[in-house]
């Protein structure tokens, strides 16, 4: 326990994060942030949205949202001031201390908190479920260093960390209740329940594939224990009651945002079905070691082709029968739970479910590509529990596992060449051979530490530079442009003014420094009454009734638009909303827009240039919006 806490303290005190905020600079040639590695543009969900939102919270002491958008509490898991939200999203309260503590340290502490939970609780939880010490740490390595983790800015760990913490706290609560220390037991069960309730928020599709399997495995283990079954059921009941009560309070506080989120065209009303995904998405993860040095893939980008180690499920199947003989009923209940859910998730990404899939609750919100990318997480946890039941694998058994994993990995990694043409045959076969060798060693000596250490070292080498390490907040806070925006934010707080931006990078600069905006990131969904200021007849509702989308403005109408049109709203992409409106018409609305930040010179009688600055190496112009006449 001491090492994770020491590491967390070092990360916090140095202000270190894996953010790609270095993508946002005043002068690209001389970034202000001290960093190791290279920030990557593909992490837009992080450096264009999550990081500016977190920094905005540090400025205001509560979560904020653009004027057109609903409160982001449910999705960002940061409270905008509600009591229930502050309790459930307790780690987000770190960002509400910006008035008293350094922002860089608070941002680092908030970003690394799920890591701390994972390293403190997942190894101990796996050992409770029957894993040996070496195998418990193998599970941590396979999840924390999976390509899908590294290339999705550790989003899976934000889910898995809280799931592991919640489950482990339920085990501790059960122990306390069994020892008749009821007050401590109820307290631990309540905190555990709160951690698990968070799975119903944030990115729910991945909560289904990453967090829920571990929760069900832990719950089934507790129920199958005969000696303390009544106490276990009591523990689960207490945790569930507290979790439901608090989460219900959060929904009540955020009812408008919840309704908006569920009724958005995208993603709220979207329904999908299971569809076959390419082999590289299912079994290609071991071949992604050089992805950070590769140019953009032919298909999608590095994040979209990354996955976790589903080959672990194949591996577990080989040693399944031998492990079954040595497992207790609770242990095998946990293994079976993980196995069943791994099969279900994998089938969603491997076969077509047709129209039937669109009517399967919960799964019909899970895109099959997201299932393919994350099926390897429950598979890895299942493998660790299965290998822990082997005293020592026979050479023949280890050989069978190695050969089968060799074949499956060769199938998946060779298919990667379709999207990574630079992936040579040597790289393919080196990664395949490495998998076979590690499978053989871990199956042959499952209770020894050195095969786990070798596997972890190889994973570190393969992915160590997939993320930058940045110290501090860089140009987002330390540049001249940021200082100007901070001054404008102070003035806006005094006079109630609002800003709009034309490009996402400028929106990030505004948000990170606390400038109130009308444009920005519409995280949950729209405030309909405010959008009606631009579209009173709901002509463009299909375009603006969206979540997880950037809202930007353009000040020229599309060709063919009537000159007297109030605004023309479009959705150029699934995560983009564009509002085309003339400055004079914008000034006539009741949106309260007073300033415009643009990368180009504007010519209109309704704008007056008041300032210029440099951002991302290009000039930016600040205009004050004035009413015509």
Coordinates of C-alpha atoms in Angstrom, one line a residue:
X1 CA 0.0 0.0 0.0
X2 CA 2.9 2.4 0.7
X3 CA 4.3 2.4 -2.8
X4 CA 1.0 3.4 -4.6
X5 CA 0.5 6.2 -2.0
X6 CA 4.1 7.4 -2.4
X7 CA 3.8 7.4 -6.2
X8 CA 0.5 9.3 -5.9
X9 CA 2.2 11.9 -3.7
X10 CA 5.1 12.3 -6.1
X11 CA 2.7 12.7 -9.1
X12 CA 0.6 15.3 -7.2
X13 CA 3.5 17.4 -5.9
X14 CA 5.2 17.5 -9.3
X15 CA 1.9 18.2 -11.2
X16 CA 2.6 15.3 -13.5
X17 CA -0.1 14.0 -15.9
X18 CA -0.4 12.1 -19.1
X19 CA -2.4 14.9 -20.7
X20 CA -1.7 15.9 -24.3
X21 CA -2.4 19.5 -23.3
X22 CA 0.8 20.4 -25.1
X23 CA -1.2 20.3 -28.3
X24 CA -2.6 23.7 -27.2
X25 CA 0.2 26.3 -27.4
X26 CA 0.7 29.9 -28.0
X27 CA 3.9 29.4 -30.0
X28 CA 4.2 25.8 -31.3
X29 CA 8.0 26.2 -31.6
X30 CA 8.4 27.1 -27.9
X31 CA 5.9 25.3 -25.7
X32 CA 5.9 26.4 -22.1
X33 CA 5.2 22.9 -20.6
X34 CA 8.0 20.7 -19.5
X35 CA 7.2 17.3 -20.9
X36 CA 8.5 13.9 -21.8
X37 CA 7.3 12.4 -25.0
X38 CA 5.1 13.9 -27.6
X39 CA 1.4 15.1 -27.2
X40 CA -0.8 13.5 -29.8
X41 CA -3.7 15.3 -31.7
X42 CA -5.9 12.1 -31.8
X43 CA -6.6 12.5 -28.1
X44 CA -9.2 15.2 -28.7
X45 CA -11.5 13.7 -26.0
X46 CA -8.8 14.5 -23.5
X47 CA -7.0 17.7 -24.5
X48 CA -9.9 19.5 -26.2
X49 CA -12.6 18.5 -23.7
X50 CA -11.7 16.7 -20.5
X51 CA -8.7 18.8 -19.6
X52 CA -10.3 22.2 -20.3
X53 CA -13.4 21.2 -18.4
X54 CA -11.3 20.2 -15.4
X55 CA -9.4 23.4 -15.5
X56 CA -12.6 25.4 -15.8
X57 CA -13.8 23.7 -12.6
X58 CA -10.7 24.8 -10.9
X59 CA -11.4 28.4 -11.8
X60 CA -15.1 28.4 -10.7
X61 CA -15.1 25.8 -7.9
X62 CA -17.9 23.9 -9.6
X63 CA -18.5 22.2 -13.0
X64 CA -19.6 24.6 -15.7
X65 CA -21.3 24.2 -19.1
X66 CA -21.7 26.4 -22.2
X67 CA -24.9 28.5 -22.0
X68 CA -26.7 26.3 -24.7
X69 CA -25.9 23.1 -22.9
X70 CA -27.1 21.2 -19.8
X71 CA -25.0 20.7 -16.7
X72 CA -22.3 18.1 -17.3
X73 CA -22.3 16.4 -13.9
X74 CA -23.6 13.0 -15.0
X75 CA -21.0 12.6 -17.8
X76 CA -18.0 14.4 -16.4
X77 CA -18.6 13.1 -12.8
X78 CA -17.8 16.6 -11.4
X79 CA -20.3 18.3 -9.2
X80 CA -21.7 21.7 -10.2
X81 CA -22.8 22.2 -6.6
X82 CA -25.5 19.7 -5.8
X83 CA -25.1 17.9 -2.5
X84 CA -25.8 14.4 -3.8
X85 CA -23.5 14.9 -6.8
X86 CA -20.7 16.2 -4.5
X87 CA -21.0 12.9 -2.5
X88 CA -21.1 10.5 -5.4
X89 CA -18.5 12.2 -7.5
X90 CA -16.2 12.8 -4.5
X91 CA -12.9 12.7 -6.4
X92 CA -14.2 15.6 -8.5
X93 CA -14.2 17.8 -5.4
X94 CA -10.5 18.0 -5.7
X95 CA -11.1 20.3 -8.6
X96 CA -13.2 22.6 -6.4
X97 CA -10.2 23.5 -4.2
X98 CA -8.6 25.8 -6.8
X99 CA -9.1 28.8 -4.7
X100 CA -6.8 27.4 -2.0
X101 CA -4.3 25.0 -3.6
X102 CA -2.1 25.1 -6.8
X103 CA -4.1 24.2 -9.9
X104 CA -1.4 22.0 -11.4
X105 CA -1.2 19.8 -8.3
X106 CA -5.0 19.5 -8.0
X107 CA -5.3 18.6 -11.7
X108 CA -2.6 15.9 -11.3
X109 CA -4.2 14.6 -8.1
X110 CA -7.6 14.4 -9.8
X111 CA -6.2 12.7 -13.0
X112 CA -4.2 10.1 -11.1
X113 CA -6.9 9.2 -8.5
X114 CA -8.3 6.3 -10.5
X115 CA -4.8 4.9 -10.8
X116 CA -4.4 5.1 -7.1
X117 CA -7.6 3.2 -6.6
X118 CA -6.6 0.5 -9.1
X119 CA -3.2 -0.2 -7.6
X120 CA -4.5 -0.1 -4.0
X121 CA -7.5 -2.4 -4.5
X122 CA -7.4 -4.5 -7.7
X123 CA -4.6 -6.8 -6.6
X124 CA -6.2 -7.3 -3.2
X125 CA -9.6 -7.9 -4.7
X126 CA -8.2 -10.5 -7.1
X127 CA -6.6 -12.3 -4.2
X128 CA -9.9 -12.3 -2.4
X129 CA -11.4 -13.9 -5.5
X130 CA -8.7 -16.6 -5.4
X131 CA -5.8 -15.2 -7.3
X132 CA -2.2 -15.7 -6.1
X133 CA -0.1 -12.7 -5.5
X134 CA 1.9 -13.0 -8.8
X135 CA -1.4 -13.5 -10.7
X136 CA -3.1 -10.6 -9.0
X137 CA -0.3 -8.3 -10.3
X138 CA -0.5 -9.8 -13.7
X139 CA -4.1 -8.8 -13.9
X140 CA -3.1 -5.2 -13.0
X141 CA -0.4 -5.2 -15.7
X142 CA -2.6 -6.7 -18.4
X143 CA -5.3 -4.1 -17.7
X144 CA -3.3 -1.0 -17.0
X145 CA -0.9 -1.5 -19.9
X146 CA -3.3 -2.7 -22.5
X147 CA -3.2 -0.8 -25.8
X148 CA -6.8 0.3 -25.3
X149 CA -5.9 1.8 -21.9
X150 CA -2.8 3.6 -23.3
X151 CA -4.5 4.9 -26.4
X152 CA -7.7 6.0 -24.8
X153 CA -5.9 8.2 -22.3
X154 CA -6.5 5.7 -19.4
X155 CA -10.3 6.0 -19.7
X156 CA -10.7 2.3 -19.0
X157 CA -8.8 2.7 -15.7
X158 CA -11.2 5.4 -14.6
X159 CA -13.9 2.8 -14.8
X160 CA -12.0 -0.2 -13.5
X161 CA -10.4 1.6 -10.6
X162 CA -13.7 2.6 -9.1
X163 CA -15.2 -0.9 -9.8
X164 CA -12.3 -2.6 -8.1
X165 CA -12.4 -0.2 -5.1
X166 CA -16.2 -0.7 -4.7
X167 CA -15.9 -4.5 -4.8
X168 CA -13.0 -4.6 -2.4
X169 CA -14.7 -2.3 0.1
X170 CA -17.7 -4.7 0.1
X171 CA -15.4 -7.5 1.0
X172 CA -13.9 -5.4 3.9
X173 CA -17.4 -4.4 5.0
X174 CA -18.5 -8.1 5.0
X175 CA -15.5 -8.8 7.3
X176 CA -16.4 -6.0 9.7
X177 CA -20.1 -7.0 9.8
X178 CA -19.1 -10.6 10.5
X179 CA -17.0 -9.4 13.4
X180 CA -20.0 -7.4 14.7
X181 CA -18.3 -4.1 14.1
X182 CA -21.5 -2.8 12.5
X183 CA -20.8 0.9 12.3
X184 CA -17.5 0.4 10.4
X185 CA -19.1 -2.3 8.2
X186 CA -22.0 -0.1 7.2
X187 CA -19.7 2.8 6.5
X188 CA -17.4 0.6 4.2
X189 CA -20.4 -0.9 2.5
X190 CA -21.8 2.6 1.8
X191 CA -18.6 3.9 0.3
X192 CA -18.3 0.7 -1.7
X193 CA -21.8 1.1 -3.0
X194 CA -21.0 4.7 -4.0
X195 CA -18.0 3.7 -6.0
X196 CA -20.1 1.1 -7.8
X197 CA -22.9 3.5 -8.4
X198 CA -20.6 5.6 -10.5
X199 CA -20.7 2.9 -13.2
X200 CA -24.1 4.1 -14.1
X201 CA -22.6 7.4 -15.1
X202 CA -19.6 8.5 -17.2
X203 CA -19.2 6.2 -20.3
X204 CA -21.8 3.6 -19.6
X205 CA -21.1 1.3 -22.6
X206 CA -17.5 0.7 -21.3
X207 CA -18.8 0.4 -17.8
X208 CA -20.8 -2.6 -19.1
X209 CA -17.7 -4.3 -20.6
X210 CA -15.1 -3.3 -18.1
X211 CA -16.7 -2.6 -14.7
X212 CA -19.8 -4.8 -14.6
X213 CA -18.0 -8.1 -15.2
X214 CA -15.8 -7.5 -12.1
X215 CA -18.8 -6.4 -10.0
X216 CA -20.8 -9.5 -10.9
X217 CA -17.9 -11.8 -10.3
X218 CA -17.3 -10.3 -6.8
X219 CA -21.0 -10.4 -6.0
X220 CA -21.4 -14.0 -7.1
X221 CA -18.3 -14.9 -5.0
X222 CA -19.8 -13.4 -1.9
X223 CA -23.2 -15.1 -2.4
X224 CA -21.6 -18.5 -2.9
X225 CA -19.8 -18.4 0.4
X226 CA -21.7 -20.7 2.7
X227 CA -20.2 -19.7 6.0
X228 CA -21.1 -16.0 5.9
X229 CA -23.8 -15.9 3.2
X230 CA -26.3 -14.0 5.3
X231 CA -23.7 -11.4 6.2
X232 CA -22.6 -11.2 2.6
X233 CA -26.2 -10.6 1.5
X234 CA -26.6 -8.0 4.2
X235 CA -23.4 -6.2 3.0
X236 CA -24.6 -6.2 -0.6
X237 CA -28.0 -5.0 0.5
X238 CA -26.6 -2.1 2.6
X239 CA -24.2 -1.0 -0.2
X240 CA -27.1 -1.2 -2.8
X241 CA -29.5 0.8 -0.7
X242 CA -27.0 3.6 0.0
X243 CA -25.9 3.6 -3.6
X244 CA -29.4 3.7 -5.0
X245 CA -30.4 6.5 -2.6
X246 CA -27.5 8.7 -3.5
X247 CA -27.7 8.0 -7.2
X248 CA -31.4 8.7 -7.1
X249 CA -30.6 12.1 -5.5
X250 CA -28.0 12.8 -8.3
X251 CA -30.6 12.0 -10.9
X252 CA -33.1 14.3 -9.2
X253 CA -30.5 17.1 -9.1
X254 CA -29.7 16.6 -12.8
X255 CA -33.1 15.6 -14.1
X256 CA -33.1 18.1 -16.9
X257 CA -29.7 17.0 -18.0
X258 CA -30.6 13.3 -17.8
X259 CA -33.8 13.9 -19.9
X260 CA -31.8 15.8 -22.5
X261 CA -29.1 13.2 -22.6
X262 CA -31.6 10.3 -23.1
X263 CA -33.5 12.1 -25.8
X264 CA -30.6 13.3 -27.9
X265 CA -30.4 12.2 -31.5
X266 CA -26.8 11.2 -30.8
X267 CA -26.0 9.3 -28.7
X268 CA -29.2 9.0 -26.6
X269 CA -31.7 7.6 -29.1
X270 CA -29.1 5.6 -31.0
X271 CA -29.7 1.9 -30.9
X272 CA -27.1 -0.6 -32.3
X273 CA -26.7 -4.3 -32.7
X274 CA -23.8 -6.8 -32.6
X275 CA -21.8 -6.9 -35.7
X276 CA -18.6 -8.8 -36.7
X277 CA -15.4 -6.7 -36.3
X278 CA -12.0 -7.2 -38.0
X279 CA -9.7 -9.9 -36.4
X280 CA -7.2 -7.2 -35.5
X281 CA -9.7 -5.6 -33.2
X282 CA -10.3 -8.8 -31.4
X283 CA -6.8 -10.4 -31.2
X284 CA -4.4 -7.8 -32.6
X285 CA -3.4 -6.0 -29.3
X286 CA 0.0 -7.8 -28.9
X287 CA 1.1 -6.3 -32.3
X288 CA 0.5 -2.7 -31.3
X289 CA 3.8 -2.1 -29.6
X290 CA 5.2 0.3 -32.2
X291 CA 1.9 2.2 -32.7
X292 CA 3.3 5.4 -31.3
X293 CA 6.0 5.5 -34.0
X294 CA 3.6 4.7 -36.8
X295 CA 1.9 7.3 -39.0
X296 CA -1.8 7.4 -38.9
X297 CA -3.4 4.1 -39.7
X298 CA -5.2 3.6 -43.0
X299 CA -8.4 2.7 -41.0
X300 CA -9.4 5.3 -38.4
X301 CA -6.6 6.2 -36.0
X302 CA -4.4 4.7 -33.3
X303 CA -7.2 4.9 -30.6
X304 CA -9.8 3.3 -32.8
X305 CA -7.6 0.3 -33.7
X306 CA -6.4 -0.4 -30.2
X307 CA -7.8 -3.1 -28.0
X308 CA -7.1 -5.2 -24.9
X309 CA -5.8 -8.8 -24.6
X310 CA -8.7 -11.0 -25.6
X311 CA -6.2 -13.7 -26.3
X312 CA -6.3 -14.2 -22.5
X313 CA -9.8 -15.8 -23.0
X314 CA -8.4 -18.4 -25.4
X315 CA -5.6 -19.1 -23.0
X316 CA -7.9 -19.6 -20.1
X317 CA -10.0 -22.0 -22.1
X318 CA -7.0 -24.3 -22.5
X319 CA -6.3 -24.7 -18.8
X320 CA -10.0 -24.4 -17.8
X321 CA -10.6 -28.1 -16.9
X322 CA -7.3 -28.4 -14.9
X323 CA -8.1 -25.3 -12.9
X324 CA -11.6 -26.3 -12.2
X325 CA -10.6 -29.2 -10.0
X326 CA -8.7 -27.1 -7.6
X327 CA -11.2 -24.2 -7.2
X328 CA -13.7 -23.7 -4.4
X329 CA -17.3 -23.0 -5.2
X330 CA -17.0 -19.2 -4.6
X331 CA -13.8 -19.1 -6.6
X332 CA -15.3 -20.9 -9.5
X333 CA -18.4 -18.7 -9.3
X334 CA -16.2 -15.7 -9.9
X335 CA -14.4 -17.4 -12.8
X336 CA -17.7 -18.5 -14.4
X337 CA -19.2 -15.0 -14.1
X338 CA -16.2 -13.5 -15.9
X339 CA -16.2 -16.2 -18.5
X340 CA -19.9 -15.8 -19.4
X341 CA -19.7 -12.1 -19.7
X342 CA -16.5 -12.3 -21.8
X343 CA -18.3 -14.7 -24.2
X344 CA -21.3 -12.4 -24.4
X345 CA -19.2 -9.2 -25.0
X346 CA -17.1 -11.0 -27.5
X347 CA -20.1 -12.4 -29.4
X348 CA -21.4 -8.8 -29.7
X349 CA -18.2 -8.0 -31.6
X350 CA -17.7 -11.3 -33.5
X351 CA -21.1 -12.3 -34.9
X352 CA -24.2 -10.5 -36.3
X353 CA -27.1 -10.2 -33.9
X354 CA -29.3 -8.7 -36.5
X355 CA -32.4 -6.7 -35.6
X356 CA -32.7 -8.8 -32.4
X357 CA -29.7 -7.1 -31.0
X358 CA -31.4 -3.7 -31.2
X359 CA -33.9 -4.9 -28.6
X360 CA -31.4 -6.3 -26.1
X361 CA -31.4 -3.8 -23.1
X362 CA -28.1 -2.2 -22.3
X363 CA -26.2 -4.0 -25.1
X364 CA -28.1 -2.0 -27.7
X365 CA -26.3 1.1 -26.5
X366 CA -22.9 -0.7 -27.0
X367 CA -21.3 -0.3 -30.4
X368 CA -19.7 -3.5 -31.5
X369 CA -16.3 -1.8 -32.1
X370 CA -16.3 -0.7 -28.4
X371 CA -17.1 -4.3 -27.3
X372 CA -14.2 -5.6 -29.4
X373 CA -11.8 -3.1 -27.9
X374 CA -12.7 -3.9 -24.3
X375 CA -13.6 -7.6 -24.2
X376 CA -10.0 -8.3 -23.2
X377 CA -10.4 -6.7 -19.8
X378 CA -12.7 -9.4 -18.3
X379 CA -10.8 -12.0 -20.2
X380 CA -7.5 -10.9 -18.5
X381 CA -9.1 -11.0 -15.1
X382 CA -10.6 -14.4 -15.7
X383 CA -7.2 -15.7 -16.8
X384 CA -5.5 -14.6 -13.6
X385 CA -8.1 -16.5 -11.5
X386 CA -7.8 -19.6 -13.7
X387 CA -4.0 -19.7 -13.7
X388 CA -4.0 -19.2 -9.9
X389 CA -5.7 -22.6 -9.6
X390 CA -2.7 -24.4 -11.2
X391 CA -0.1 -25.6 -8.8
X392 CA 2.3 -26.0 -11.7
X393 CA 1.3 -26.5 -15.3
X394 CA 2.8 -29.5 -17.1
X395 CA 5.0 -28.9 -20.1
X396 CA 2.4 -30.5 -22.4
X397 CA -0.3 -28.2 -21.0
X398 CA 1.9 -25.2 -21.4
X399 CA 2.7 -26.2 -24.9
X400 CA -1.0 -26.6 -25.9
X401 CA -1.7 -23.1 -24.5
X402 CA 1.3 -21.6 -26.2
X403 CA 0.5 -23.1 -29.6
X404 CA -3.1 -22.0 -29.6
X405 CA -2.3 -18.5 -28.4
X406 CA 0.4 -18.4 -31.1
X407 CA -2.1 -19.2 -33.8
X408 CA -4.8 -16.8 -32.6
X409 CA -2.3 -14.0 -32.1
X410 CA -0.8 -14.6 -35.6
X411 CA -4.3 -14.4 -37.0
X412 CA -5.1 -11.1 -35.3
X413 CA -1.7 -9.4 -35.6
X414 CA -1.2 -10.3 -39.3
X415 CA -4.6 -8.7 -40.0
X416 CA -3.2 -5.5 -38.5
X417 CA -1.3 -5.0 -41.7
X418 CA -4.5 -4.0 -43.4
X419 CA -4.6 -0.8 -41.4
X420 CA -0.9 -0.6 -40.6
X421 CA 1.0 -1.1 -43.9
X422 CA 4.3 -0.3 -42.2
X423 CA 3.9 -3.3 -39.9
X424 CA 6.5 -5.7 -41.3
X425 CA 6.6 -9.4 -41.1
X426 CA 9.5 -9.3 -38.6
X427 CA 7.4 -7.2 -36.2
X428 CA 4.5 -9.5 -36.7
X429 CA 6.3 -12.7 -35.9
X430 CA 8.4 -11.2 -33.0
X431 CA 5.2 -10.1 -31.3
X432 CA 3.6 -13.5 -31.9
X433 CA 6.6 -15.4 -30.7
X434 CA 6.8 -13.2 -27.6
X435 CA 3.2 -14.0 -26.8
X436 CA 3.8 -17.8 -27.2
X437 CA 6.9 -17.7 -25.0
X438 CA 5.2 -15.7 -22.2
X439 CA 2.1 -18.0 -22.4
X440 CA 4.3 -21.1 -22.0
X441 CA 6.3 -19.6 -19.1
X442 CA 3.2 -18.4 -17.2
X443 CA 1.3 -21.6 -17.7
X444 CA 4.4 -23.7 -16.7
X445 CA 5.2 -21.7 -13.6
X446 CA 2.0 -19.8 -12.6
X447 CA 3.1 -19.3 -9.0
X448 CA 6.4 -17.7 -9.6
X449 CA 7.0 -14.0 -9.9
X450 CA 9.6 -13.8 -12.6
X451 CA 7.2 -14.7 -15.5
X452 CA 4.9 -11.9 -14.3
X453 CA 7.8 -9.5 -14.0
X454 CA 9.0 -10.4 -17.6
X455 CA 5.5 -9.9 -19.0
X456 CA 5.1 -6.5 -17.2
X457 CA 8.5 -5.4 -18.5
X458 CA 7.6 -6.3 -22.0
X459 CA 4.3 -4.4 -21.8
X460 CA 6.1 -1.3 -20.4
X461 CA 8.7 -1.4 -23.2
X462 CA 5.9 -1.8 -25.8
X463 CA 3.8 1.1 -24.6
X464 CA 6.0 3.4 -22.4
X465 CA 5.9 6.3 -24.9
X466 CA 2.3 6.0 -26.0
X467 CA 1.5 8.9 -23.7
X468 CA 3.4 12.0 -22.9
X469 CA 4.2 13.0 -19.3
X470 CA 3.6 16.7 -18.8
X471 CA 4.5 18.7 -15.7
X472 CA 2.2 21.7 -15.0
X473 CA -0.5 23.3 -17.2
X474 CA 1.7 24.7 -19.9
X475 CA 0.4 27.3 -22.3
X476 CA -3.2 26.8 -21.2
X477 CA -2.4 28.8 -18.1
X478 CA 1.1 30.2 -18.4
X479 CA 1.0 31.9 -21.8
X480 CA 0.2 35.6 -22.5
X481 CA -3.0 34.5 -24.3
X482 CA -4.1 32.6 -21.2
X483 CA -3.4 35.6 -19.0
X484 CA -5.5 37.7 -21.3
X485 CA -8.3 35.2 -21.1
X486 CA -8.1 35.1 -17.3
X487 CA -8.6 38.8 -17.2
X488 CA -11.6 38.6 -19.5
X489 CA -13.0 35.8 -17.3
X490 CA -12.8 38.1 -14.2
X491 CA -14.5 40.9 -16.2
X492 CA -17.2 38.5 -17.4
X493 CA -17.9 37.3 -13.9
X494 CA -18.6 40.9 -12.9
X495 CA -20.8 41.9 -15.9
X496 CA -22.3 38.6 -17.0
X497 CA -20.9 38.7 -20.5
X498 CA -20.6 35.5 -22.7
X499 CA -18.2 34.6 -25.5
X500 CA -18.4 32.5 -28.6
X501 CA -15.5 30.9 -30.6
X502 CA -15.1 29.7 -34.1
X503 CA -12.6 26.8 -33.7
X504 CA -12.3 24.1 -31.0
X505 CA -8.8 25.1 -29.9
X506 CA -10.1 28.6 -29.0
X507 CA -13.0 27.1 -27.1
X508 CA -10.5 25.1 -25.1
X509 CA -8.5 28.3 -24.3
X510 CA -11.6 30.0 -23.1
X511 CA -12.9 27.1 -21.0
X512 CA -9.5 26.4 -19.4
X513 CA -9.4 30.0 -18.1
X514 CA -13.0 30.2 -16.9
X515 CA -14.5 32.4 -19.6
X516 CA -18.3 31.9 -19.8
X517 CA -19.2 30.8 -23.3
X518 CA -22.3 30.1 -25.4
X519 CA -20.3 27.8 -27.7
X520 CA -18.2 24.9 -26.3
X521 CA -18.6 21.3 -25.6
X522 CA -22.2 20.1 -25.3
X523 CA -21.5 17.2 -23.0
X524 CA -25.0 15.8 -22.0
X525 CA -27.5 17.6 -24.2
X526 CA -29.1 20.9 -25.1
X527 CA -31.1 23.4 -23.1
X528 CA -34.0 23.5 -25.6
X529 CA -35.4 26.9 -24.5
X530 CA -32.0 28.5 -25.3
X531 CA -31.6 26.8 -28.6
X532 CA -35.0 28.1 -29.5
X533 CA -33.4 31.5 -29.5
X534 CA -31.6 30.4 -32.7
X535 CA -34.1 27.9 -34.0
X536 CA -37.6 28.8 -32.8
X537 CA -39.4 26.4 -35.1
X538 CA -37.0 23.5 -34.4
X539 CA -36.1 23.3 -38.1
X540 CA -32.6 22.2 -37.3
X541 CA -33.4 20.1 -34.2
X542 CA -31.7 17.0 -35.8
X543 CA -28.5 19.0 -35.8
X544 CA -28.5 20.6 -32.4
X545 CA -30.2 17.9 -30.3
X546 CA -27.0 16.1 -29.6
X547 CA -24.6 15.2 -26.8
X548 CA -20.8 14.8 -26.7
X549 CA -20.5 17.4 -29.5
X550 CA -18.5 20.6 -30.1
X551 CA -20.7 23.7 -30.6
X552 CA -19.0 26.3 -32.8
X553 CA -20.1 29.4 -34.7
X554 CA -19.5 30.6 -38.2
X555 CA -20.3 34.2 -39.2
X556 CA -21.2 33.6 -42.9
X557 CA -24.3 31.8 -44.0
X558 CA -24.0 28.8 -46.3
X559 CA -24.5 29.5 -50.0
X560 CA -28.2 29.5 -50.9
X561 CA -29.4 30.5 -47.4
X562 CA -32.0 33.3 -47.3
X563 CA -30.5 36.6 -46.3
X564 CA -33.1 37.1 -43.6
X565 CA -32.4 33.7 -42.0
X566 CA -31.8 33.9 -38.3
X567 CA -29.3 31.0 -38.2
X568 CA -28.5 27.9 -40.1
X569 CA -27.5 25.0 -37.9
X570 CA -25.8 21.8 -39.2
X571 CA -24.0 18.7 -37.9
X572 CA -21.0 18.3 -40.1
X573 CA -20.0 15.2 -38.0
X574 CA -21.4 13.1 -35.2
X575 CA -19.5 15.2 -32.7
X576 CA -19.8 18.7 -34.2
X577 CA -22.6 21.3 -34.3
X578 CA -22.1 24.3 -36.4
X579 CA -24.1 27.5 -36.0
X580 CA -23.9 29.8 -39.0
X581 CA -25.3 33.3 -38.1
X582 CA -24.6 36.9 -39.1
X583 CA -23.2 39.0 -36.3
X584 CA -26.1 41.5 -36.3
X585 CA -28.6 38.7 -36.0
X586 CA -26.6 37.2 -33.1
X587 CA -26.6 40.5 -31.3
X588 CA -30.4 40.6 -31.6
X589 CA -30.8 37.3 -29.7
X590 CA -31.2 37.0 -25.9
X591 CA -28.2 34.7 -25.6
X592 CA -26.1 37.4 -24.0
X593 CA -23.2 37.1 -26.4
X594 CA -20.8 40.1 -25.9
X595 CA -17.5 38.9 -27.4
X596 CA -16.3 36.8 -30.3
X597 CA -12.9 35.1 -30.6
X598 CA -12.0 34.3 -34.2
X599 CA -8.9 33.3 -36.3
X600 CA -9.9 35.7 -39.0
X601 CA -10.8 39.4 -39.5
X602 CA -14.5 40.1 -39.4
X603 CA -16.2 42.8 -41.4
X604 CA -19.5 43.8 -39.9
X605 CA -21.1 46.9 -38.5
X606 CA -22.1 44.9 -35.4
X607 CA -18.5 44.0 -34.3
X608 CA -15.7 46.1 -32.9
X609 CA -12.2 44.8 -32.6
X610 CA -10.8 45.3 -29.1
X611 CA -7.8 43.0 -28.8
X612 CA -5.5 40.6 -30.6
X613 CA -3.5 37.7 -29.4
X614 CA -1.6 34.7 -30.7
X615 CA -2.8 31.1 -30.2
X616 CA -1.4 27.9 -31.8
X617 CA 1.0 30.1 -33.7
X618 CA -1.7 32.1 -35.5
X619 CA -3.3 35.5 -34.8
X620 CA -6.6 35.6 -32.9
X621 CA -9.0 38.6 -33.0
X622 CA -11.2 39.6 -30.1
X623 CA -14.4 41.5 -31.1
X624 CA -17.0 43.1 -29.0
X625 CA -20.5 42.5 -30.3
X626 CA -22.7 45.6 -30.6
X627 CA -26.3 46.0 -31.7
X628 CA -27.0 47.5 -35.0
X629 CA -28.1 51.1 -34.6

